[in-house]
Amino acid sequence: MNLPGSLQVAPASDLYDDLAHDLLRTATAAVRQRGVCHVALSGGSTPEPFYERLILDPRYRAIPWKQTHIWIVDERQVPVDHEKSNWRMIKHTLTDHLPVKSRQLHPMPVLTAEPAAAYIDELRAAFPPLAASRQSTPRFDFILLGMGDDAHTASLFPHSPALTETRWIATNEGPHVTPPPRVTMTFPLLNAAGDLAVLCVGGKKLPTLRRVAEQLAARGPDAAAMPITGIQPEDGRLTWYLDPAAAGREGEAPAEPGRAGSAGQ
Ligand code: 6PG
């Protein structure tokens, strides 16, 4: 399957380790260089076992959580104790168990009057070097994305208003947005990241991944119809983490221990 960037294919359990090791490496380097790491996480169901792995496997205690800020890629406009709240899942599976202070945690203020503006203000305050540096957009060290059957990522749904938003955060709703209304990071913010990871597990993801690969090979990115094709890091890395079912490699002999895939496969 020809996807842009790098491809890691491994059984789900190994895949979570690959992803966790990559997060550990990126976070450690960020803290060494700047004393802080900024991570943005996705909701949905796919990353839940990955977050559990981060907590349960003692190897990942080495992630420098005390210097890490945790943000969220997108959120549904519901109270945080609502079953559809992404932050609720992230809090229960991950952040409640981490040695972090509340000032390091950044749920989206989705129920305030201007949630996008409020989250943008929070980003400006947490990325102070922005004003002083040549960078015009916050550069997340690591962003974890998922992908829906319609090729949406974050809450950037096909043919929805947020796709063309130039501010870092947008609200999103309309006929193509799965309710409830959403608040989402936009392409300019996502594509400024250092590491962009897309995690897809299960055969349900395969048809969409095939369509994405075909679209890119035949006609190039079309973010309006297939938003995930709008993920094009400016100068960061894009890595797809797929299990064999998502990659269409079920039944193939397992690859050598270590990595099962590489760029462009
Ligand atoms: C959300 C997500 C969204 C998600 C995909 C995949 O709020 O639902 O952030 O972009 O990653 O819809 O969802 P699953 O992991 O549940 O398949």
PDB file of C-alpha atoms in Angstrom, residues 13 16 24 39 49 54 56 76 92 98 118 121 126 158-159 163 169 171 175 180 182 189 195-196 219 224 236 251 264:
ATOM      1  CA  SER A  13       0.209  -5.337  20.321  1.00  0.00           C
ATOM      2  CA  TYR A  16       1.447  -0.034  20.245  1.00  0.00           C
ATOM      3  CA  LEU A  24       9.331   8.148  23.994  1.00  0.00           C
ATOM      4  CA  VAL A  39       1.713  16.166  22.498  1.00  0.00           C
ATOM      5  CA  PRO A  49      -5.583   0.230  24.086  1.00  0.00           C
ATOM      6  CA  LEU A  54       1.450   3.562  27.987  1.00  0.00           C
ATOM      7  CA  LEU A  56       0.604  -0.493  32.103  1.00  0.00           C
ATOM      8  CA  ARG A  76     -17.232  16.788  20.484  1.00  0.00           C
ATOM      9  CA  HIS A  92      -9.728   7.782  32.310  1.00  0.00           C
ATOM     10  CA  LEU A  98       0.244  10.180  34.917  1.00  0.00           C
ATOM     11  CA  ALA A 118     -10.270  30.121  23.689  1.00  0.00           C
ATOM     12  CA  ASP A 121      -5.371  31.662  23.336  1.00  0.00           C
ATOM     13  CA  ALA A 126       1.756  27.638  26.210  1.00  0.00           C
ATOM     14  CA  PRO A 158     -15.240  15.669   3.975  1.00  0.00           C
ATOM     15  CA  HIS A 159     -16.830  18.796   2.503  1.00  0.00           C
ATOM     16  CA  LEU A 163     -11.264  22.081   6.019  1.00  0.00           C
ATOM     17  CA  ILE A 169      -8.654  25.663  15.684  1.00  0.00           C
ATOM     18  CA  THR A 171     -15.653  24.530  15.175  1.00  0.00           C
ATOM     19  CA  PRO A 175     -24.421  17.656   6.874  1.00  0.00           C
ATOM     20  CA  PRO A 180     -22.496  16.194  17.839  1.00  0.00           C
ATOM     21  CA  ARG A 182     -17.063  19.403  16.918  1.00  0.00           C
ATOM     22  CA  LEU A 189      -1.693  23.518  12.957  1.00  0.00           C
ATOM     23  CA  ASP A 195       5.877  14.033  14.238  1.00  0.00           C
ATOM     24  CA  LEU A 196       2.466  13.088  12.871  1.00  0.00           C
ATOM     25  CA  ARG A 219      -4.745  12.241  -8.652  1.00  0.00           C
ATOM     26  CA  ALA A 224     -12.133  18.200   0.433  1.00  0.00           C
ATOM     27  CA  GLY A 236       7.971  17.039  10.007  1.00  0.00           C
ATOM     28  CA  GLY A 251      -2.148 -14.111   6.131  1.00  0.00           C
ATOM     29  CA  GLY A 264       6.055   3.657   0.345  1.00  0.00           C
TER      30      GLY A 264
END
